[in-house]
PDB file of C-alpha atoms and ligand atoms in Angstrom:
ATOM      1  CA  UNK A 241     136.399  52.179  99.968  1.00  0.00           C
ATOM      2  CA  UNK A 242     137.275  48.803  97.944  1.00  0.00           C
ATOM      3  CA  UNK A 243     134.040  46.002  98.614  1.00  0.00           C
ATOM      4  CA  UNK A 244     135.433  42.095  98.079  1.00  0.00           C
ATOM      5  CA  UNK A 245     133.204  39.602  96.213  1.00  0.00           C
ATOM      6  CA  UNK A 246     134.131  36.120  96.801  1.00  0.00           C
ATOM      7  CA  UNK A 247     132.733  32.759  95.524  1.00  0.00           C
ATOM      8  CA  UNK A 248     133.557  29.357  93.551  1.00  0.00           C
ATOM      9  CA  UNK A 249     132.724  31.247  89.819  1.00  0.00           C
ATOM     10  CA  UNK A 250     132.645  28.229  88.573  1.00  0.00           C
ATOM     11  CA  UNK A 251     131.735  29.678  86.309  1.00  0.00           C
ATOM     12  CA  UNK A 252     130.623  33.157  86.636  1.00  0.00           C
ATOM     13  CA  UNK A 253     126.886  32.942  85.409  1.00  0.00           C
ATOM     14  CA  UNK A 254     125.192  36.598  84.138  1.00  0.00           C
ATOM     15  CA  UNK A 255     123.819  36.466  88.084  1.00  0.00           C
ATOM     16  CA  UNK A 256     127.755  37.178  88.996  1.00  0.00           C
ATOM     17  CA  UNK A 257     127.699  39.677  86.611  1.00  0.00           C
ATOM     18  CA  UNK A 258     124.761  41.781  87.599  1.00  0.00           C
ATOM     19  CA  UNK A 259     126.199  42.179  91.359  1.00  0.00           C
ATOM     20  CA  UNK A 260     129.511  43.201  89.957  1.00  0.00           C
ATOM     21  CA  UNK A 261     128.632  46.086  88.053  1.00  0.00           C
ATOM     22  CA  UNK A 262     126.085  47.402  90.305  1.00  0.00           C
ATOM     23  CA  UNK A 263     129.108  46.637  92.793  1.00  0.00           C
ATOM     24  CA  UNK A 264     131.021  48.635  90.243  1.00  0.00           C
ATOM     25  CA  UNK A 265     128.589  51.149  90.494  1.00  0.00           C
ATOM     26  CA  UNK A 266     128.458  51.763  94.080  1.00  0.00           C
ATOM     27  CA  UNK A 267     132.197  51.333  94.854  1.00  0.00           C
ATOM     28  CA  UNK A 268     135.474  52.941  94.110  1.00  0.00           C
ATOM     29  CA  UNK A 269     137.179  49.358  93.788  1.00  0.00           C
ATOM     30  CA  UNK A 270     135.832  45.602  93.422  1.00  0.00           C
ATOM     31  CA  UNK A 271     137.484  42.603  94.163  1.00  0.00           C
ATOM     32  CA  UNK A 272     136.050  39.613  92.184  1.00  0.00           C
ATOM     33  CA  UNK A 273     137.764  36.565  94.047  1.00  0.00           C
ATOM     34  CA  UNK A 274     138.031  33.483  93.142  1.00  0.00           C
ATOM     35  CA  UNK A 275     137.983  30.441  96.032  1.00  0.00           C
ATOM     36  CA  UNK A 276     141.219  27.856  94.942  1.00  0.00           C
ATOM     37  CA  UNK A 277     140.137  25.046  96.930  1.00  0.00           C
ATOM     38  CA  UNK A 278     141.408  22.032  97.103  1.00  0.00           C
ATOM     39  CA  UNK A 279     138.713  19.792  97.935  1.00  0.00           C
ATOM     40  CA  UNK A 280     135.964  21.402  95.598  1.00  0.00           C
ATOM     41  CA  UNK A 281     135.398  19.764  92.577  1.00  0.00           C
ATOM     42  CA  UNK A 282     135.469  22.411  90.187  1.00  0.00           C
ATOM     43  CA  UNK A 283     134.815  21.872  86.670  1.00  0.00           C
ATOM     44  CA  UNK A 284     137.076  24.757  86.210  1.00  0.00           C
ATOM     45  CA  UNK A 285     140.597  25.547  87.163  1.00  0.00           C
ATOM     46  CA  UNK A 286     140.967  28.958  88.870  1.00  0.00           C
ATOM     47  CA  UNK A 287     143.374  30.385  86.475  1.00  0.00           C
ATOM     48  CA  UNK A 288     140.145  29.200  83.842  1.00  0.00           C
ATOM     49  CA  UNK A 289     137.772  30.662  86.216  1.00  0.00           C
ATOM     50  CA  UNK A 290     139.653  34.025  86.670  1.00  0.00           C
ATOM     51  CA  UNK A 291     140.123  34.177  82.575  1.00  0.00           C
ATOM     52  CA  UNK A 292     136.245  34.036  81.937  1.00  0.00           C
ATOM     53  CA  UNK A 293     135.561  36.545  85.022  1.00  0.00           C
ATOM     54  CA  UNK A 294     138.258  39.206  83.464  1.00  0.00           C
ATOM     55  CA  UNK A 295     136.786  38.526  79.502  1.00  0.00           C
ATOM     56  CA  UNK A 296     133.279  38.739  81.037  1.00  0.00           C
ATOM     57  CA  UNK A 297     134.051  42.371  82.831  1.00  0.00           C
ATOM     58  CA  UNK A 298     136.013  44.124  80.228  1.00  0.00           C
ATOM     59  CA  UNK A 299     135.158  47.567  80.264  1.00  0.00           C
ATOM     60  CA  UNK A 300     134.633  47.357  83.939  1.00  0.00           C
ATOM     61  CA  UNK A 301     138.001  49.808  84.819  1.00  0.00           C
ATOM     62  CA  UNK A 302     137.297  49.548  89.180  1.00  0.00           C
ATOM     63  CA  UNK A 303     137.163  45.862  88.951  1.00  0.00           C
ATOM     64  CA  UNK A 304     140.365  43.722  89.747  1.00  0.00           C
ATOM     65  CA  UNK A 305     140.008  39.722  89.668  1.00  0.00           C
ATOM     66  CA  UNK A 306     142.402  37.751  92.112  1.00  0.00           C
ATOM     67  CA  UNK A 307     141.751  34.354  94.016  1.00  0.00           C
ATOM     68  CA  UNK A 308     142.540  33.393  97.638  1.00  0.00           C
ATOM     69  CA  UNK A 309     143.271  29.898  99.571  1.00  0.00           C
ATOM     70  CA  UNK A 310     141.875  29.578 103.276  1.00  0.00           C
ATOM     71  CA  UNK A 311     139.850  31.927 104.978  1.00  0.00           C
ATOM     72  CA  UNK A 312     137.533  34.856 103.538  1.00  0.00           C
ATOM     73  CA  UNK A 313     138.511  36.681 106.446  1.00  0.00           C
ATOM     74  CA  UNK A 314     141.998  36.445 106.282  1.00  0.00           C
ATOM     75  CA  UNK A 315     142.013  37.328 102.723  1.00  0.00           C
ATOM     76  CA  UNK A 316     140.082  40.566 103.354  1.00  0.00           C
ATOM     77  CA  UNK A 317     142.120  41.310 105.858  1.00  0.00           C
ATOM     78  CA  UNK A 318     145.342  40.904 103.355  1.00  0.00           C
ATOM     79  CA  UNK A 319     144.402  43.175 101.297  1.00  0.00           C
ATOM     80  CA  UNK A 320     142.786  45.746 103.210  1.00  0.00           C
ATOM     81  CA  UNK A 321     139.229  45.385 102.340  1.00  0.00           C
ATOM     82  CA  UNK A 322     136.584  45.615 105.149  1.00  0.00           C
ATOM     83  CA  UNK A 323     133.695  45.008 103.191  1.00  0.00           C
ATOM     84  CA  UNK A 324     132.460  41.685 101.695  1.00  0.00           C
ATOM     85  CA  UNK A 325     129.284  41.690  99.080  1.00  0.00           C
ATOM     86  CA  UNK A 326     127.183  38.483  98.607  1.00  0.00           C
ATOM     87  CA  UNK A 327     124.613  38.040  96.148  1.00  0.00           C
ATOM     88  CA  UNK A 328     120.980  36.749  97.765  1.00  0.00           C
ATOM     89  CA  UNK A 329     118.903  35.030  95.504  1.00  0.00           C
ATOM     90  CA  UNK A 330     116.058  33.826  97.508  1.00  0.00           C
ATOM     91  CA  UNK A 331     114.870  33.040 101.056  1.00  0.00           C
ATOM     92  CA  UNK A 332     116.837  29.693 100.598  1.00  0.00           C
ATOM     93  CA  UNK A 333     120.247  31.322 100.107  1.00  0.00           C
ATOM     94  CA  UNK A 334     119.601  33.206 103.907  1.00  0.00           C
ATOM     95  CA  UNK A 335     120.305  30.498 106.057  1.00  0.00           C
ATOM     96  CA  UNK A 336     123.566  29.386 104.572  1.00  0.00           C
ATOM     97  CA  UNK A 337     124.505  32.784 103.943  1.00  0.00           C
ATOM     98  CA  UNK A 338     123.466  34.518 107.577  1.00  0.00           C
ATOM     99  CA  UNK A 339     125.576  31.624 108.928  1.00  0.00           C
ATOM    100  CA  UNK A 340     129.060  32.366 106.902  1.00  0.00           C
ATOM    101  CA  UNK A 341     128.622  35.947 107.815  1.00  0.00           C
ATOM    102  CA  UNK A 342     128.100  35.372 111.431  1.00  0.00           C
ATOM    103  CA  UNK A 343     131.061  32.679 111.376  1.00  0.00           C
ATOM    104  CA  UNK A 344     132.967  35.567 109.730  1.00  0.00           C
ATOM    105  CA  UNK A 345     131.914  38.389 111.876  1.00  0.00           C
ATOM    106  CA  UNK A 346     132.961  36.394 114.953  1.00  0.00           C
ATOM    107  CA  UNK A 347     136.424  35.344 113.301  1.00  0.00           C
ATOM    108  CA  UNK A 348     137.407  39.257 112.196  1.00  0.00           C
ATOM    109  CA  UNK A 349     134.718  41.760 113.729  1.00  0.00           C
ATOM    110  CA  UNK A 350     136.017  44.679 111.799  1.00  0.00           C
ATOM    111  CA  UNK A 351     134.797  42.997 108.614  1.00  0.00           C
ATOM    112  CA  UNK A 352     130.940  43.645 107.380  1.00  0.00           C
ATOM    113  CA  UNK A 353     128.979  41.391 105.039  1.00  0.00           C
ATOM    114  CA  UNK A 354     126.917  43.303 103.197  1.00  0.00           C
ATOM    115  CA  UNK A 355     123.962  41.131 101.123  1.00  0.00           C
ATOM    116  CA  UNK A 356     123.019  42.558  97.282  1.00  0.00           C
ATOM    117  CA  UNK A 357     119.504  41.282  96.140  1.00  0.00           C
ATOM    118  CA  UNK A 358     119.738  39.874  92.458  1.00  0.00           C
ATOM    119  CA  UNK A 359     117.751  40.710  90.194  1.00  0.00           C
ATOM    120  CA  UNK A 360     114.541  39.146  89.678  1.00  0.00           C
ATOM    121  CA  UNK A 361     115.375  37.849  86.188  1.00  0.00           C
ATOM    122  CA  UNK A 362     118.361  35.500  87.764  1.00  0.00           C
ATOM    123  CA  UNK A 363     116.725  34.381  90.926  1.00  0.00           C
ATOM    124  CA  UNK A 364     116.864  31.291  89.841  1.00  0.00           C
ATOM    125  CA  UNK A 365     120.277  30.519  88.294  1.00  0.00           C
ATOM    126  CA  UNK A 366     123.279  28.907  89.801  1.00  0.00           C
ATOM    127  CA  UNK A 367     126.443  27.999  88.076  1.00  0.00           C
ATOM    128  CA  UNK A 368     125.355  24.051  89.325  1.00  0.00           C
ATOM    129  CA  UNK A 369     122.233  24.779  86.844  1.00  0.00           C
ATOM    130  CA  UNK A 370     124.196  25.934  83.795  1.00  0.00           C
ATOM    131  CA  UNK A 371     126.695  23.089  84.037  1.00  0.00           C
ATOM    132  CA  UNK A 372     123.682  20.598  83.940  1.00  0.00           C
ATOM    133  CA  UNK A 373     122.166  22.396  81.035  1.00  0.00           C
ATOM    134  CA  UNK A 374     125.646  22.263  79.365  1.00  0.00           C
ATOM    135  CA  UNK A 375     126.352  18.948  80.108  1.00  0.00           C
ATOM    136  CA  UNK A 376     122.844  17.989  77.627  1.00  0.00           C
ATOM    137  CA  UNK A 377     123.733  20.474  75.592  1.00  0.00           C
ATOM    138  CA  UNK A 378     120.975  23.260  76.253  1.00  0.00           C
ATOM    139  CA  UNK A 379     120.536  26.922  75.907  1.00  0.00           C
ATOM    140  CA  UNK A 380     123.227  28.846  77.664  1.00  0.00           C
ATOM    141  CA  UNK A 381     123.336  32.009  76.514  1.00  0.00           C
ATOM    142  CA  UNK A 382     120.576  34.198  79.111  1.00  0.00           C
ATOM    143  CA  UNK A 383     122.230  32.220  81.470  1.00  0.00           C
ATOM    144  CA  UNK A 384     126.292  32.861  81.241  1.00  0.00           C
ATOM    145  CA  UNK A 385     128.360  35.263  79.424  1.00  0.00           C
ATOM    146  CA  UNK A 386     129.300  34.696  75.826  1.00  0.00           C
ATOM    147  CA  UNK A 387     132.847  33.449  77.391  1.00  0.00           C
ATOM    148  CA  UNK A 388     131.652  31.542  79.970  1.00  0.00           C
ATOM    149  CA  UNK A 389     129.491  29.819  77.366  1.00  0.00           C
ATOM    150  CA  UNK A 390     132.125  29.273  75.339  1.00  0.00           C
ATOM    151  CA  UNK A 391     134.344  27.522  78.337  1.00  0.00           C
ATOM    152  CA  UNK A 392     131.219  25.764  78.997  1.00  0.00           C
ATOM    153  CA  UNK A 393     130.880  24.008  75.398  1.00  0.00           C
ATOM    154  CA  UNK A 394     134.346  22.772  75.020  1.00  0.00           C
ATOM    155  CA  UNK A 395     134.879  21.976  78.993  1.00  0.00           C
ATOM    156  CA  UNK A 396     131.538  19.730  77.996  1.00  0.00           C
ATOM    157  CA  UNK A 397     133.608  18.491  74.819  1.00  0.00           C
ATOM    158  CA  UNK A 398     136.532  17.536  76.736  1.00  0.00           C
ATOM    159  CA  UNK A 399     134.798  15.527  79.136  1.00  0.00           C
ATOM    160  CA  UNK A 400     132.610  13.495  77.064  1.00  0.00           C
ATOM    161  CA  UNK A 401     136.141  12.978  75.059  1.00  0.00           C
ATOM    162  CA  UNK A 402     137.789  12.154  78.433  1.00  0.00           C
ATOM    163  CA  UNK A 403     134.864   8.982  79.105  1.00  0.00           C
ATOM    164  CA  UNK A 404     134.477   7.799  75.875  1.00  0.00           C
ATOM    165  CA  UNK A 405     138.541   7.554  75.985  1.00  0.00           C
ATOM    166  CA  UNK A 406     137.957   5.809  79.085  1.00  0.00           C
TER     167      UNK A 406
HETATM  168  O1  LIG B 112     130.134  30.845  95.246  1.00  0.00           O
HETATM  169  P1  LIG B 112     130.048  30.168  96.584  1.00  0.00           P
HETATM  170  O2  LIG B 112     130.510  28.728  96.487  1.00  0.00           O
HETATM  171  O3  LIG B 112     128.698  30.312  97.211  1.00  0.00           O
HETATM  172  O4  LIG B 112     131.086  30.946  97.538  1.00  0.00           O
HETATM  173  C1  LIG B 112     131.345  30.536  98.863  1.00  0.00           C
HETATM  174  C2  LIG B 112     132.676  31.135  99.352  1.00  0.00           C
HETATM  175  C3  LIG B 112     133.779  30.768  98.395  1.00  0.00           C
HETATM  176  C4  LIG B 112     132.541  32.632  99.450  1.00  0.00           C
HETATM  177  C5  LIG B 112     132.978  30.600 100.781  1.00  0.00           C
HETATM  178  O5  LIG B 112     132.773  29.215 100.819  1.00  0.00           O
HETATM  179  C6  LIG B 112     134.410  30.901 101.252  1.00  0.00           C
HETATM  180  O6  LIG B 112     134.878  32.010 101.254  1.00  0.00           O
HETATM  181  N1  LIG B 112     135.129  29.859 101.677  1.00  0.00           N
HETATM  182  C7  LIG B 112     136.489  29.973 102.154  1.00  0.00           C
HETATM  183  C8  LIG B 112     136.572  29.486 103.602  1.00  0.00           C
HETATM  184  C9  LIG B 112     135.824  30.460 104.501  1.00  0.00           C
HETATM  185  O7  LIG B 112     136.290  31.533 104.818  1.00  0.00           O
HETATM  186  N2  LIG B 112     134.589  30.074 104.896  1.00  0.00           N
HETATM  187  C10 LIG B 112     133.709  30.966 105.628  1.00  0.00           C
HETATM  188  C11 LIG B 112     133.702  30.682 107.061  1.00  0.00           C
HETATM  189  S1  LIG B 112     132.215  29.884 107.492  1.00  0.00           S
END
């Protein structure tokens, strides 16, 4: 039985990559994907986004990394995944979460959510938090694979390029 793991990745922090392997772990197949949305403003493209996911899980043989438009559901459904894993972090992540798989259990009631505790040491971390360290140019790397890090730095680069050109 495959297991789908959705979110924005932007970018995938060493959180992301705890779930997956334990996801790898527990599961014949994994489905990293990748939300392309429109309105979201990303620092990073989704064909960026995917790139760092698959150079951040080599090794990882069960894991495929694809992206979807629209609805979770719909995507699941696609491909023929019943299952969809989200990572909890803290009480504050419930809410938000317990909604969007309610929302999604009414939408397609043959599809589960099933919730994957972190681990303690990334409780805290968010890929919002590692962009604002990169943007001042702090620590990165117990936060984001070496990758990651690396798309980080010159993303950083580009845009202070892009103001002062502006
Ligand atoms: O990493 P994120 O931003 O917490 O992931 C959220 C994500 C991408 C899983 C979720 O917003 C999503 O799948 N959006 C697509 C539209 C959808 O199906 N929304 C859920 C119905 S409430």
């Amino acid at each position: 039985m495959g297991v789908l793991y959705p979110g924005s990745f932007d970018p995938i922090t060493n959180g992301h990559v705890d779930v997956i392997r334990r996801l790898a772990r527990a599961f014949p197949k994994v489905h990293v994907a990748v939300l392309s949305n429109p309105d979201k403003s990303s620092w990073f493209s989704v064909k960026e986004r995917m790139e760092m996911i698959r150079k951040s899980l080599r090794g990882l043989k069960n894991v495929r990394v694809t992206a979807y438009e629209g609805l979770l559901v719909d995507y699941a459904k696609r491909i023929g995944v019943r299952l969809v894993a989200r990572g909890l972090r803290a009480v504050s992540d419930f809410d938000s979460e317990f909604k969007m798989a309610l929302a999604n259990k009414d939408m397609a009631p043959a599809i589960d959510t099933l919730f994957m505790l972190t681990d303690k040491k990334y409780a805290f971390l968010s890929s919002s938090l590692v962009k604002e360290i990169a943007l001042y140019g702090g620590p990165l790397k117990s936060f984001v694979p070496p990758p990651a890090e690396r798309a980080l730095r010159s993303k950083v680069k580009e845009r202070a390029a892009g103001k002062s050109a502006g």
